[in-house]
Amino acid sequence: MSDPRKSPFATVNPYTGETLAEFPAVEGEEVDVAVGLAAEAYEAWRGRPIAQRAAVVGRAADLMRERKEELARLITLEMGKLIAEARGEVDLAASILEYYARRGPEFTAAEPLDVAEGEAYLVTEPIGVLMGVMPWNFPLYQVVRFAGPNLVLGNTVLVKHAGICPQSALALESLFLDAGAPEGVYTNLFVSHEEVGRLIDGPIVRGASLTGSEKAGAEVAGRAGRNMKPSLLELGGSDAFVVLDGEHLERTVTAAVSGRMANTGQSCVAAKRFIVLDEVYEDFAAGLRQAFEALRPGDPADGATTLGPLSSEQAASDLVDQIRETVEQGAELLTGGHRIDRPGAFVEPTILTGVKPGMRAYAEELFGPAAVVYRVADEDEAVALANDSRYGLGGSVFCADVERGRRVAERIETGMVWVNHPTSTQPGLPFGGIKRSGYGRELSDLGMREFANRKLVRILPPDAELSGIAG
C-alpha cells in the first residue's frame, strides 16, 4: 500500500485506511496553459445567450441525477459520508444547478431605476475567470454552490478541490464537459496552495471564492485584496442551538442529533453549542446522551450504519486532542470522548458539559461528533452565550412560541438563523456568515451577484441639460 503523503491528491478510504488512488499535482507551465484556456473560453462563453449557458447547467443537473449512485459512492469512499447522506448531497447539488438553470436568466435581467428624465438601469454581467478553493466535507454541494450561478452568469471557473477527494473532483469536471460545457469553462486543477496564490496574483483570475479554514481564508482574502479582486469566504462555524422550553422535547432532541451528527458532525453549520434553559436542561441532556449512545459505527457504504468515520486519521486525532485538553481544563464528559477501538477514523459520539471561557471547546470549532451542552437561566443569558463566539455562520432556536423564537433569532449575531429547525440549506435561501465565519453570500439571487459587474446604464436625450460631475 502506497503512502498517501507522497501525493497531495489521494483517495484514502477513511473506513479502511487503504490508499486507493493517487494523482500528481501540476504546476508552472501546465497550470498556465489550463488557465489560458479558461481565459479564452470566457470570451466565447460570455458571448453565448444566457439561455444557452443555463441549458448546459440544467443538463449538468440531469446528469448528476443519472449518475447519483456513482457519485454518492465516490463521496462515501473518499471522505466517509454515510451512503444515504451522500445520496442526499447529490440530490441537493443537482437541485442547486437546476435552480440556477431555471432562475438565472431572471436574476440577471436588466433592472430599471427611477429617474426624472431618460432612462437608467442596472445590468448584471460576468467579470471573467474565477478561482474556487473547495473543501472535502461536501465534495459536490460546495462546488456547485460556487460553479452553478457563475457558469450561468457567464464566468468561467477554475476549481482547486480538497486533496482527499480527487476522484470526486474529476467526476465533476467530466460531468460539466458531458453536459456540453466547452473545454476551459469548468477546469479542475490539482495544484498546491502556493499555485493558487500565484494565480490570484496573476492577471487572468478576476475573483476568488474559498470554503475552508480561517487560515486558508485569510490567505486567499489577503491575496485578492492586494490585487483589488473580489473574494467570498465561507469559513468555520460554532453554531448555537438554543432550547427555550420543553414542549415537543422529543422532536427537539431528534433535531439536535440531526443538527450535530449529520456528516458525522463535519459541517460548518452543524449545531455545536447546545444552549438550554435550566427548566429543560436535565431532560434535554439525558435525551441527547441516549441518542448519541445508540449510534453504531460501521461501514459508511452500508445503509444500516448510523455512525461513520471521520474524513481522515488526522481529523479523528485532532478532535480527540481537543476533547482531552478541554476535560483536562475542567470540563466534564457526559459520554464519549475517545477513539473507538476498531479500524477506521472513528471517534465516540461525545457530549461535554461544564465548558467555560478559556477552555479549548469554548472558543474552537469541534469538527466531528462532539457537542457542548450549556445550562442557562433565561433568554437573555442564552442570547449572550450564543453571541460570545468569534464565529457567526448559522444557528437555531427551538420553542413552542414562534414569536418568541423570532425575537430571539433576530438577536443572534450570525448570517443565518432557523427557528424550530437545525440550520440547513436550500437553493433559494442565501447562505453565508459574519465575523470569523467569512463574508459574502451564496445561493439565492445573491449568489449571482458576488462575482458580477452590476453596471449602470444611464441614457439621456441629446438635448438634455448638462449637470455637474461628481466623483
mmCIF file of C-alpha atoms in Angstrom, residues 197-198 200-201 218-231:
data_model
loop_
_atom_site.group_PDB
_atom_site.id
_atom_site.type_symbol
_atom_site.label_atom_id
_atom_site.label_comp_id
_atom_site.label_asym_id
_atom_site.label_seq_id
_atom_site.Cartn_x
_atom_site.Cartn_y
_atom_site.Cartn_z
ATOM 1 C CA GLY A 197 -1.805 32.226 -4.629
ATOM 2 C CA ARG A 198 0.203 32.727 -7.792
ATOM 3 C CA ILE A 200 -4.777 35.067 -7.732
ATOM 4 C CA ASP A 201 -1.775 37.380 -8.035
ATOM 5 C CA ALA A 218 -7.172 34.817 5.373
ATOM 6 C CA GLU A 219 -4.518 33.920 2.806
ATOM 7 C CA VAL A 220 -6.926 33.950 -0.143
ATOM 8 C CA ALA A 221 -8.645 37.142 1.016
ATOM 9 C CA GLY A 222 -5.287 38.850 1.538
ATOM 10 C CA ARG A 223 -4.097 37.895 -1.929
ATOM 11 C CA ALA A 224 -7.329 39.017 -3.534
ATOM 12 C CA GLY A 225 -7.370 42.291 -1.613
ATOM 13 C CA ARG A 226 -3.817 43.187 -2.528
ATOM 14 C CA ASN A 227 -4.736 42.641 -6.161
ATOM 15 C CA MET A 228 -8.023 44.573 -5.987
ATOM 16 C CA LYS A 229 -10.098 41.484 -6.730
ATOM 17 C CA PRO A 230 -13.368 40.429 -5.097
ATOM 18 C CA SER A 231 -13.426 37.413 -2.817
#
